Coordinates of C-alpha atoms in Angstrom, one line a residue:
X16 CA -8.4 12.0 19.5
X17 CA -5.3 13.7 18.8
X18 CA -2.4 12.2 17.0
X19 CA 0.2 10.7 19.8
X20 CA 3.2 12.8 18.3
X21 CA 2.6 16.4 17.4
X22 CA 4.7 16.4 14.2
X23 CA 5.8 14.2 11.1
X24 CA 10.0 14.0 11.8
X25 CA 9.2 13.5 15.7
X26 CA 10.3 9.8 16.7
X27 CA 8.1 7.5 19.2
X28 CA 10.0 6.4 22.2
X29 CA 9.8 2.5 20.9
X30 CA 11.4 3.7 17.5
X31 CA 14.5 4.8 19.1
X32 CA 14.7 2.2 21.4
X33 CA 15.0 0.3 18.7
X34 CA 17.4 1.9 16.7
X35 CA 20.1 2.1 19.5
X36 CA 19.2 -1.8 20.3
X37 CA 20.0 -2.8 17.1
X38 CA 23.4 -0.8 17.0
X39 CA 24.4 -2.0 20.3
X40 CA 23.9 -5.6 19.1
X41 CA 26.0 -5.3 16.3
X42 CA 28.7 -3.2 18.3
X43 CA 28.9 -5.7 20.6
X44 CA 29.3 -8.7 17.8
X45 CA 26.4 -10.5 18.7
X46 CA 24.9 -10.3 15.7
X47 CA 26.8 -8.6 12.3
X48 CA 24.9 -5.9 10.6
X49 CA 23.2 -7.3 7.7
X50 CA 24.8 -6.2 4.2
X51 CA 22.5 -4.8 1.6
X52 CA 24.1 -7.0 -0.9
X53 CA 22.0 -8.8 -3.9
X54 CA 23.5 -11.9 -3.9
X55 CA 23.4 -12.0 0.0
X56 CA 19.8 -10.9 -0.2
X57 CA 18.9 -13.5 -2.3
X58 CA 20.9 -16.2 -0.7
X59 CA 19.0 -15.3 2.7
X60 CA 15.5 -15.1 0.5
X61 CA 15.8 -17.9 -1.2
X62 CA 16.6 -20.3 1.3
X63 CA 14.9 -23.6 2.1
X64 CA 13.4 -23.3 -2.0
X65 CA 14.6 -25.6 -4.7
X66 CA 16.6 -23.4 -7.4
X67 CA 13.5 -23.5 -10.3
X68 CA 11.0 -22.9 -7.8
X69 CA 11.7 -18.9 -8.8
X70 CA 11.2 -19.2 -12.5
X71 CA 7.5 -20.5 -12.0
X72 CA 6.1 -19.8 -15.3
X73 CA 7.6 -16.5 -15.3
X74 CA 9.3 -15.4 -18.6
X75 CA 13.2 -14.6 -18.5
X76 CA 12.5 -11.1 -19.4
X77 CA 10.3 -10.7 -15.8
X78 CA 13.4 -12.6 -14.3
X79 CA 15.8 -10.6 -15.1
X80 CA 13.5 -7.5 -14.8
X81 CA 13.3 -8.3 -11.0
X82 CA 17.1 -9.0 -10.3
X83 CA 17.8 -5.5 -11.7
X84 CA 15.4 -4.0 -9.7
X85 CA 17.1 -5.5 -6.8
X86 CA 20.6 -4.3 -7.7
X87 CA 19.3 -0.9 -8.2
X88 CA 17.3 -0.8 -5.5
X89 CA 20.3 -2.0 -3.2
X90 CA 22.6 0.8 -4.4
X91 CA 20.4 3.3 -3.6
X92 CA 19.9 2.0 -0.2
X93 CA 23.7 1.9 0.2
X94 CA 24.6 5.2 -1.4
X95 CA 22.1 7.5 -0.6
X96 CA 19.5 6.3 2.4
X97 CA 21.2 6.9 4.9
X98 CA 19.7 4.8 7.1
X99 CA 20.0 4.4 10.9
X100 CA 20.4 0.9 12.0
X101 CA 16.5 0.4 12.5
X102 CA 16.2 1.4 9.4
X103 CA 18.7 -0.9 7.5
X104 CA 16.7 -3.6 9.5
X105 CA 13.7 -3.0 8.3
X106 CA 14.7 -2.6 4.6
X107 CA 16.8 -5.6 4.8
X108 CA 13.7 -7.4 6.2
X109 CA 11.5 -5.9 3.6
X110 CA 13.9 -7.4 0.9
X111 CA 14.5 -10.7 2.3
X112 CA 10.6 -10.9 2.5
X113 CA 10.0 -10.3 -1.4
X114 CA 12.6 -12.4 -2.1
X115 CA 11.2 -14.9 0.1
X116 CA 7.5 -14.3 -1.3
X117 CA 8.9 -14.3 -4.7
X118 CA 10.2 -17.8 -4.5
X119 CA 7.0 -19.5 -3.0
X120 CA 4.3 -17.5 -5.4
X121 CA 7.0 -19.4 -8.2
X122 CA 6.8 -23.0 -6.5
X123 CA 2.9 -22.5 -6.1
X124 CA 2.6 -21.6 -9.8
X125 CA 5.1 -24.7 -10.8
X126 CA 2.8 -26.9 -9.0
X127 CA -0.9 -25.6 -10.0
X128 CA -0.2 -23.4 -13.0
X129 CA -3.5 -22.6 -13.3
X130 CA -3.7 -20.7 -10.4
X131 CA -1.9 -17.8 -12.5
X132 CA -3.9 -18.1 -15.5
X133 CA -7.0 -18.3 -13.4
X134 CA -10.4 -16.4 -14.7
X135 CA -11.3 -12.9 -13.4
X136 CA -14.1 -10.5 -13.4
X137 CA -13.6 -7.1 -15.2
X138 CA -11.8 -5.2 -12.3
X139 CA -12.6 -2.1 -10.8
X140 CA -9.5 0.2 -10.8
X141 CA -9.3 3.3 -8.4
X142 CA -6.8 5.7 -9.7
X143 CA -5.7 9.1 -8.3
X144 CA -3.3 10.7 -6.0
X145 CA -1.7 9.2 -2.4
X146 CA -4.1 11.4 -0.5
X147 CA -6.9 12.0 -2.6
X148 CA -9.6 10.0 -1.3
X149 CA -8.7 7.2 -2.7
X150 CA -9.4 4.6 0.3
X151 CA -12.4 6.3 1.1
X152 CA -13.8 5.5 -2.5
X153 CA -12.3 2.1 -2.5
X154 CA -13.7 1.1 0.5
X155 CA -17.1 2.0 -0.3
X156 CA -17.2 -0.2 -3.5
X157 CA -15.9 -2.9 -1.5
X158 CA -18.5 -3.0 0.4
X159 CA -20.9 -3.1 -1.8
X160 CA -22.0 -7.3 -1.2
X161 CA -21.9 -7.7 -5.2
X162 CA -17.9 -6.7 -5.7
X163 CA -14.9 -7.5 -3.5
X164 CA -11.6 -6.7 -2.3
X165 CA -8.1 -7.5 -1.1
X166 CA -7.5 -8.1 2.4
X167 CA -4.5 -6.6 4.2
X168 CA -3.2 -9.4 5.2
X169 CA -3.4 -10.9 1.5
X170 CA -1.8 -8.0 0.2
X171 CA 0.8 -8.0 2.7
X172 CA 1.4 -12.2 1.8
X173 CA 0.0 -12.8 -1.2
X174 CA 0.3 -16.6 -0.8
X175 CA -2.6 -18.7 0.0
X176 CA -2.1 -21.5 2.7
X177 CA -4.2 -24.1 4.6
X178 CA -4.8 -23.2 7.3
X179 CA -4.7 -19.8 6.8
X180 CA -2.9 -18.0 9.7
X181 CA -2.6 -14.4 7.2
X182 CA -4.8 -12.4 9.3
X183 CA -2.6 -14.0 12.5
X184 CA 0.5 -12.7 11.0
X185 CA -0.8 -9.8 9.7
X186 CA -2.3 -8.7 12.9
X187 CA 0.9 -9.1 14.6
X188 CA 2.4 -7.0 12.2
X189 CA 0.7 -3.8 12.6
X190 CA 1.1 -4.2 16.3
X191 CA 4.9 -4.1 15.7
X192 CA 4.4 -1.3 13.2
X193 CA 2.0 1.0 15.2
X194 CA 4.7 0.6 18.1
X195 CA 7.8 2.0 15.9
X196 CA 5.0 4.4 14.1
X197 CA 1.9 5.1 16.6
X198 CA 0.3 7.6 14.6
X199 CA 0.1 5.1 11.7
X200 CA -3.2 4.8 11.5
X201 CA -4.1 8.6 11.6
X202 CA -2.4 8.3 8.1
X203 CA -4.4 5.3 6.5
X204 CA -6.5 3.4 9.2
X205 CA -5.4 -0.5 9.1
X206 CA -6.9 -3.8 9.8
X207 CA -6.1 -8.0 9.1
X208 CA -8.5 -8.3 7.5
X209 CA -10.2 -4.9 6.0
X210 CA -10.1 -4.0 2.6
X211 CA -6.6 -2.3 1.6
X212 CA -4.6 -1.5 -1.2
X213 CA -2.3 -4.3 -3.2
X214 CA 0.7 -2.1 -2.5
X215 CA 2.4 -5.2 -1.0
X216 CA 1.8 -6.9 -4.5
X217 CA 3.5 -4.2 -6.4
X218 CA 6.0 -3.9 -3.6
X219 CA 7.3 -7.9 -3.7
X220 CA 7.5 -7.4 -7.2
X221 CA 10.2 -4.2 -6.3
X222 CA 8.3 -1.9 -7.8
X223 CA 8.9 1.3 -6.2
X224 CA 5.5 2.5 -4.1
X225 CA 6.4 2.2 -0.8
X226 CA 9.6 2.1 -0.7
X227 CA 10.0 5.6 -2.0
X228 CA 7.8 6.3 0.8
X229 CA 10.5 5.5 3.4
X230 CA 13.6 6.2 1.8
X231 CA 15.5 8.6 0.0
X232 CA 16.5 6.7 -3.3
X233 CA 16.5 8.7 -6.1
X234 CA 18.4 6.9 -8.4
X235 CA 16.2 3.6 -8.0
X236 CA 13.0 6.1 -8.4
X237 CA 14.2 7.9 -11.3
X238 CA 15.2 4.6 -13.4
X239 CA 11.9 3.1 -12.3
X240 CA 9.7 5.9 -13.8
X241 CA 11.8 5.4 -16.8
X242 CA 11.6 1.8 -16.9
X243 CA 8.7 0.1 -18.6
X244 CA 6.6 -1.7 -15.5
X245 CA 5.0 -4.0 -17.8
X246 CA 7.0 -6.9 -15.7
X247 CA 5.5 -5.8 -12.8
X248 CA 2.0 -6.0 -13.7
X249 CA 2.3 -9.0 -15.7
X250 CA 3.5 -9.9 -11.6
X251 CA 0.3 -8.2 -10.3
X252 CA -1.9 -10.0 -13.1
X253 CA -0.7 -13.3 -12.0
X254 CA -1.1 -12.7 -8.0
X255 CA -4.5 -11.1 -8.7
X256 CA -5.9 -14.0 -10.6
X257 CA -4.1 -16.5 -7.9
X258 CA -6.0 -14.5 -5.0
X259 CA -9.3 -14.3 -6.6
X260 CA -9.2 -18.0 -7.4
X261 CA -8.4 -19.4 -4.1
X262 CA -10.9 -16.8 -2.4
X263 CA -13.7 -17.5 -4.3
X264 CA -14.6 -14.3 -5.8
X265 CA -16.4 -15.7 -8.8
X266 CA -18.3 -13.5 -10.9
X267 CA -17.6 -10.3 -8.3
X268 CA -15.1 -8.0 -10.2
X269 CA -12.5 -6.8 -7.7
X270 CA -11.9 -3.5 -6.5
X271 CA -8.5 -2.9 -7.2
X272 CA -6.5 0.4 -5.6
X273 CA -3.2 1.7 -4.9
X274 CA -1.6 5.7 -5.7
X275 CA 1.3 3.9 -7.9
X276 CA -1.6 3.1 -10.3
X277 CA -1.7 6.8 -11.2
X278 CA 2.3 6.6 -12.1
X279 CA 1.9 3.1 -14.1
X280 CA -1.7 3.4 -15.7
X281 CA -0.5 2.3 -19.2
X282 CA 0.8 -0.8 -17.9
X283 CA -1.5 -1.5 -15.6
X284 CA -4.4 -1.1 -18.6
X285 CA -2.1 -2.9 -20.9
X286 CA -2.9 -6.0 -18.0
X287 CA -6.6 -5.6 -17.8
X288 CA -7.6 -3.6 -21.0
X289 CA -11.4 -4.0 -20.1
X290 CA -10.9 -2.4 -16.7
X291 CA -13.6 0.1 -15.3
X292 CA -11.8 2.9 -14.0
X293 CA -12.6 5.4 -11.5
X294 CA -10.6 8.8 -10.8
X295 CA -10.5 10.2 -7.7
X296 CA -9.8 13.9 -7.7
X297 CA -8.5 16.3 -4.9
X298 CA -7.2 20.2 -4.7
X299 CA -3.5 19.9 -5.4
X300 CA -2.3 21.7 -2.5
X301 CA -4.1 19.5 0.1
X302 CA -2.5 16.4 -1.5
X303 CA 1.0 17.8 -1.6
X304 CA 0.6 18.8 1.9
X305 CA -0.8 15.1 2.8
X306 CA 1.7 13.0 0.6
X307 CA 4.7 15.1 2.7
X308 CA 3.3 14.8 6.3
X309 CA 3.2 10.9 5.6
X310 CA 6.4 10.2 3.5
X311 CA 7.8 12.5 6.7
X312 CA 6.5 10.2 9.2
X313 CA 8.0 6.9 7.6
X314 CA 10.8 8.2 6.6
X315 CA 12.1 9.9 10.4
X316 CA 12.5 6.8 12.3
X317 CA 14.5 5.3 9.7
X318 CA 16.8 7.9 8.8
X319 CA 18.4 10.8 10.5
X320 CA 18.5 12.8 7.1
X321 CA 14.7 13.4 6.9
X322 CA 14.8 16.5 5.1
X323 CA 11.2 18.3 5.2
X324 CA 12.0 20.9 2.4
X325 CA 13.7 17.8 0.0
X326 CA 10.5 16.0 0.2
X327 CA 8.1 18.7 -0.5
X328 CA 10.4 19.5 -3.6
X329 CA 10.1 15.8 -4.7
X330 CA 6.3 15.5 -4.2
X331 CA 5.5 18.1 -5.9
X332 CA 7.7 16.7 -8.8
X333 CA 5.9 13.1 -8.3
X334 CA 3.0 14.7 -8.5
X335 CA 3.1 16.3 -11.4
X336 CA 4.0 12.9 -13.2
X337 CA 1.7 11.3 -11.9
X338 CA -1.1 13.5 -13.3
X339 CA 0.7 13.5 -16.4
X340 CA 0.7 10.0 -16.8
X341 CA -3.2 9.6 -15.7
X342 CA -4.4 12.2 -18.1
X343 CA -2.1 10.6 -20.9
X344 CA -3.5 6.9 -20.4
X345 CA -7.3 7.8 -19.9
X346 CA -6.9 9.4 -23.3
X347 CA -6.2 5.9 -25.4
X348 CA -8.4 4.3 -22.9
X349 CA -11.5 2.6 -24.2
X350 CA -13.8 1.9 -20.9
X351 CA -15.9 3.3 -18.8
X352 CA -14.4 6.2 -16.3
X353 CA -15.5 7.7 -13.7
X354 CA -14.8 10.7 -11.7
X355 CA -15.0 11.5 -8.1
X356 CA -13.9 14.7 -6.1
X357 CA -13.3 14.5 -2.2
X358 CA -15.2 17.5 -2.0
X359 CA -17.7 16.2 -3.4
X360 CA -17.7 13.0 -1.2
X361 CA -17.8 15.0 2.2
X362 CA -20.5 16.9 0.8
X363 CA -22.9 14.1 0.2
X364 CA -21.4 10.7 -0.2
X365 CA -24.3 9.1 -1.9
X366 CA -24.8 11.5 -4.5
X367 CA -21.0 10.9 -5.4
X368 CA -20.9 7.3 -5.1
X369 CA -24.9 6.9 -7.3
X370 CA -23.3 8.8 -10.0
X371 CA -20.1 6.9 -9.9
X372 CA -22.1 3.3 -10.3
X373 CA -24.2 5.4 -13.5
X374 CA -20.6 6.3 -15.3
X375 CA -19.5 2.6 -14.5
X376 CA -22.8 1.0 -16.0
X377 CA -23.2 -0.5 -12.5
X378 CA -26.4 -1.0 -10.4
X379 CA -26.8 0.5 -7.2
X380 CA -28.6 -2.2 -4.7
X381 CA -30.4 -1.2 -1.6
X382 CA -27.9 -3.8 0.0
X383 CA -25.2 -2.0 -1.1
X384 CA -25.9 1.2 0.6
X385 CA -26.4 0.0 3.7
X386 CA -23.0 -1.9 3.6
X387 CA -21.9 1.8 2.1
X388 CA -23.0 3.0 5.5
X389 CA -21.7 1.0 8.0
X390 CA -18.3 1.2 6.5
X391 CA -18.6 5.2 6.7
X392 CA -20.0 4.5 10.3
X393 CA -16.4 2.6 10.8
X394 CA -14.4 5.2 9.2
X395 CA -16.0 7.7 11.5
X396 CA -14.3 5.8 14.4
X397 CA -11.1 5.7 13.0
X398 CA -8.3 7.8 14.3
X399 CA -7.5 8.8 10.3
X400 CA -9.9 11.7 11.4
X401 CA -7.3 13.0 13.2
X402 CA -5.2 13.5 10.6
X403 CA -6.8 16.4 9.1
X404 CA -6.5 18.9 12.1
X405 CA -2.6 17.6 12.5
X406 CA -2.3 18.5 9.1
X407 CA -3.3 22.3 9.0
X408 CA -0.9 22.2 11.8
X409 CA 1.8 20.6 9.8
X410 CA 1.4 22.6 6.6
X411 CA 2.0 25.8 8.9
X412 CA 5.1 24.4 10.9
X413 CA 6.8 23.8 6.9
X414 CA 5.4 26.9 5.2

């Protein structure tokens, strides 16, 4: 199937109809446009939880780690976003939401603290660039019946209810999402309830993953790469252990992934020293090319300063780090690693993924594979296959 818009800064229909709704409703004073204020933020956020329901076991340095996050965060979205009215919506939604999540992960750990403290399973970290076949590789270890993985939908709310109506919500989510951005899943192919990345973790805890890849916020970006993240993971430690508690994963180590591990390996190693760690590897170029087309296509509908050239400049930059930073934490890293090149994987999947399990000191079950190949019978399906011939067409159109 082709992709259902024929480049990255091209806007679906429903985007811009709701853009201009959104304006119209606060020209018209039906509604007043949201500020992008802290305190406001948290005011909204934090409604309807009791004021120590926040502090949840958490230190004061994580505390005050997260409110200046927000602040910075909020400046940059002020000063140098640009954002249309759908966009502004969206942040101030994504925001709110953290705030919100923030709150009840801290009432949940008041009440049952050892939910944060809970026992885990050596993890399974896949590190390597947005782009670089990292999804592919992670969701073939989590099929394998003997290790496990994150739900979207847990991801996306990372706390646990009875009943649990996550994969409800989530559902009805992406629906929204793939309305504004209908060639979302040519970029990374969804679902409730499939095995995904723990970007929303990282993301209620402010880090900056994937909100650099909607907005333009350099400030916020540049004084989180100098910042120490160790407050974030020591947030991502906590959720992790609270998810694999109340979903049973027992002795299954969890396949962990997300790109903004490559950027934050040291503190992310720091939280699980004994962490297997694989490394997926791709030709720079493609990547680049990859990491633009889909920062491009989340950023256009929320800004009208989309800037193709800008982002290629900064990808290339993040990039760079990012390798730096991979190659500089492997070295004082004592566990086993393992390397795997997408090349390599679309050459002969099997091969890759046996000698992957032989570097890791894992066995390699009949069961597995077969799980192994219904999930590559699944991503054969998925529209993300389109995404290759729309981006040989999108590296020409930007040079």
């Amino acid at each position: 199937m082709a992709p259902p818009r024929p480049h990255p800064l091209a806007v679906a229909p429903a985007a811009r109809i709701a853009d201009r709704a959104v304006a119209a409703i606060w020209r018209s004073g039906i509604t007043p446009r949201p500020p992008l204020e802290p305190e406001d933020l948290w005011r909204i956020g934090a409604r309807g939880f009791d004021a120590n329901d926040e502090a949840g076991g958490r230190c004061e340095e994580d505390r005050q780690d997260f409110r200046e996050r927000l602040d910075r965060l909020c400046r940059a979205l002020r000063e140098e976003a640009d954002l249309n009215a759908l966009g502004h919506t969206m942040a101030y939604g994504q925001l709110t939401g953290a705030i919100r999540k923030r709150h009840a992960l801290g009432r949940l750990w008041r009440h049952r603290p050892e939910l944060a403290n809970a026992p885990l399973a050596t993890p399974i970290v896949v590190v390597g660039q947005m782009r670089s076949g990292t999804t592919r590789v992670h969701r073939l270890l989590a099929a394998d019946p003997a290790l496990c993985a994150t739900r979207f939908c847990n991801s996306f709310d990372p706390v646990p209810r009875r009943p649990d109506l996550r994969p409800l919500k989530a559902a009805f989510a992406l629906a929204i999402a793939r309305r504004i951005n209908p060639w979302l899943d040519t970029l990374h192919p969804f679902g409730a309830t499939r095995a995904d990345e723990e970007i929303g973790w990282l993301s209620s805890a402010l880090s900056p993953c994937a909100y650099e890849a909607q907005w333009r916020i350099p400030s916020f970006v540049g004084w989180s790469e100098a910042h120490d993240a160790a407050p974030v993971y020591r947030e991502f430690a906590r959720i992790l252990r609270t998810d694999a508690a109340t979903m049973n994963d027992g002795p299954r180590p969890r396949v962990l992934k997300c790109p903004q591990f490559a950027e934050d390996l040291p503190a992310l190693l720091a939280a699980f020293p004994c962490a297997r760690v694989v490394i997926a590897r791709r030709a720079s170029d493609a990547i680049l090319d990859s990491a633009v087309s889909m920062v491009a296509g989340q950023s256009a509908f929320q800004s009208p300063a989309s800037d193709l050239a800008a982002i290629r400049n900064e990808w290339r930059r993040k990039l760079a780090l990012r390798d730096e930073r991979i190659e500089a934490a492997l070295g004082a890293h004592d566990g086993p690693v393992a390397t795997v090149r997408y090349d390599d994987l679309d050459a002969d999947w099997r091969t890759a993924i046996g000698a992957l399990y032989t570097a890791l000191g894992l066995p390699l079950s009949p069961e597995a594979l077969a799980a192994m190949e219904r999930e590559q019978r699944e991503a054969a399906r998925s529209p993300h296959r389109a995404h290759g011939k729309a981006l040989r067409r999108f590296a020409r159109s930007t040079g």
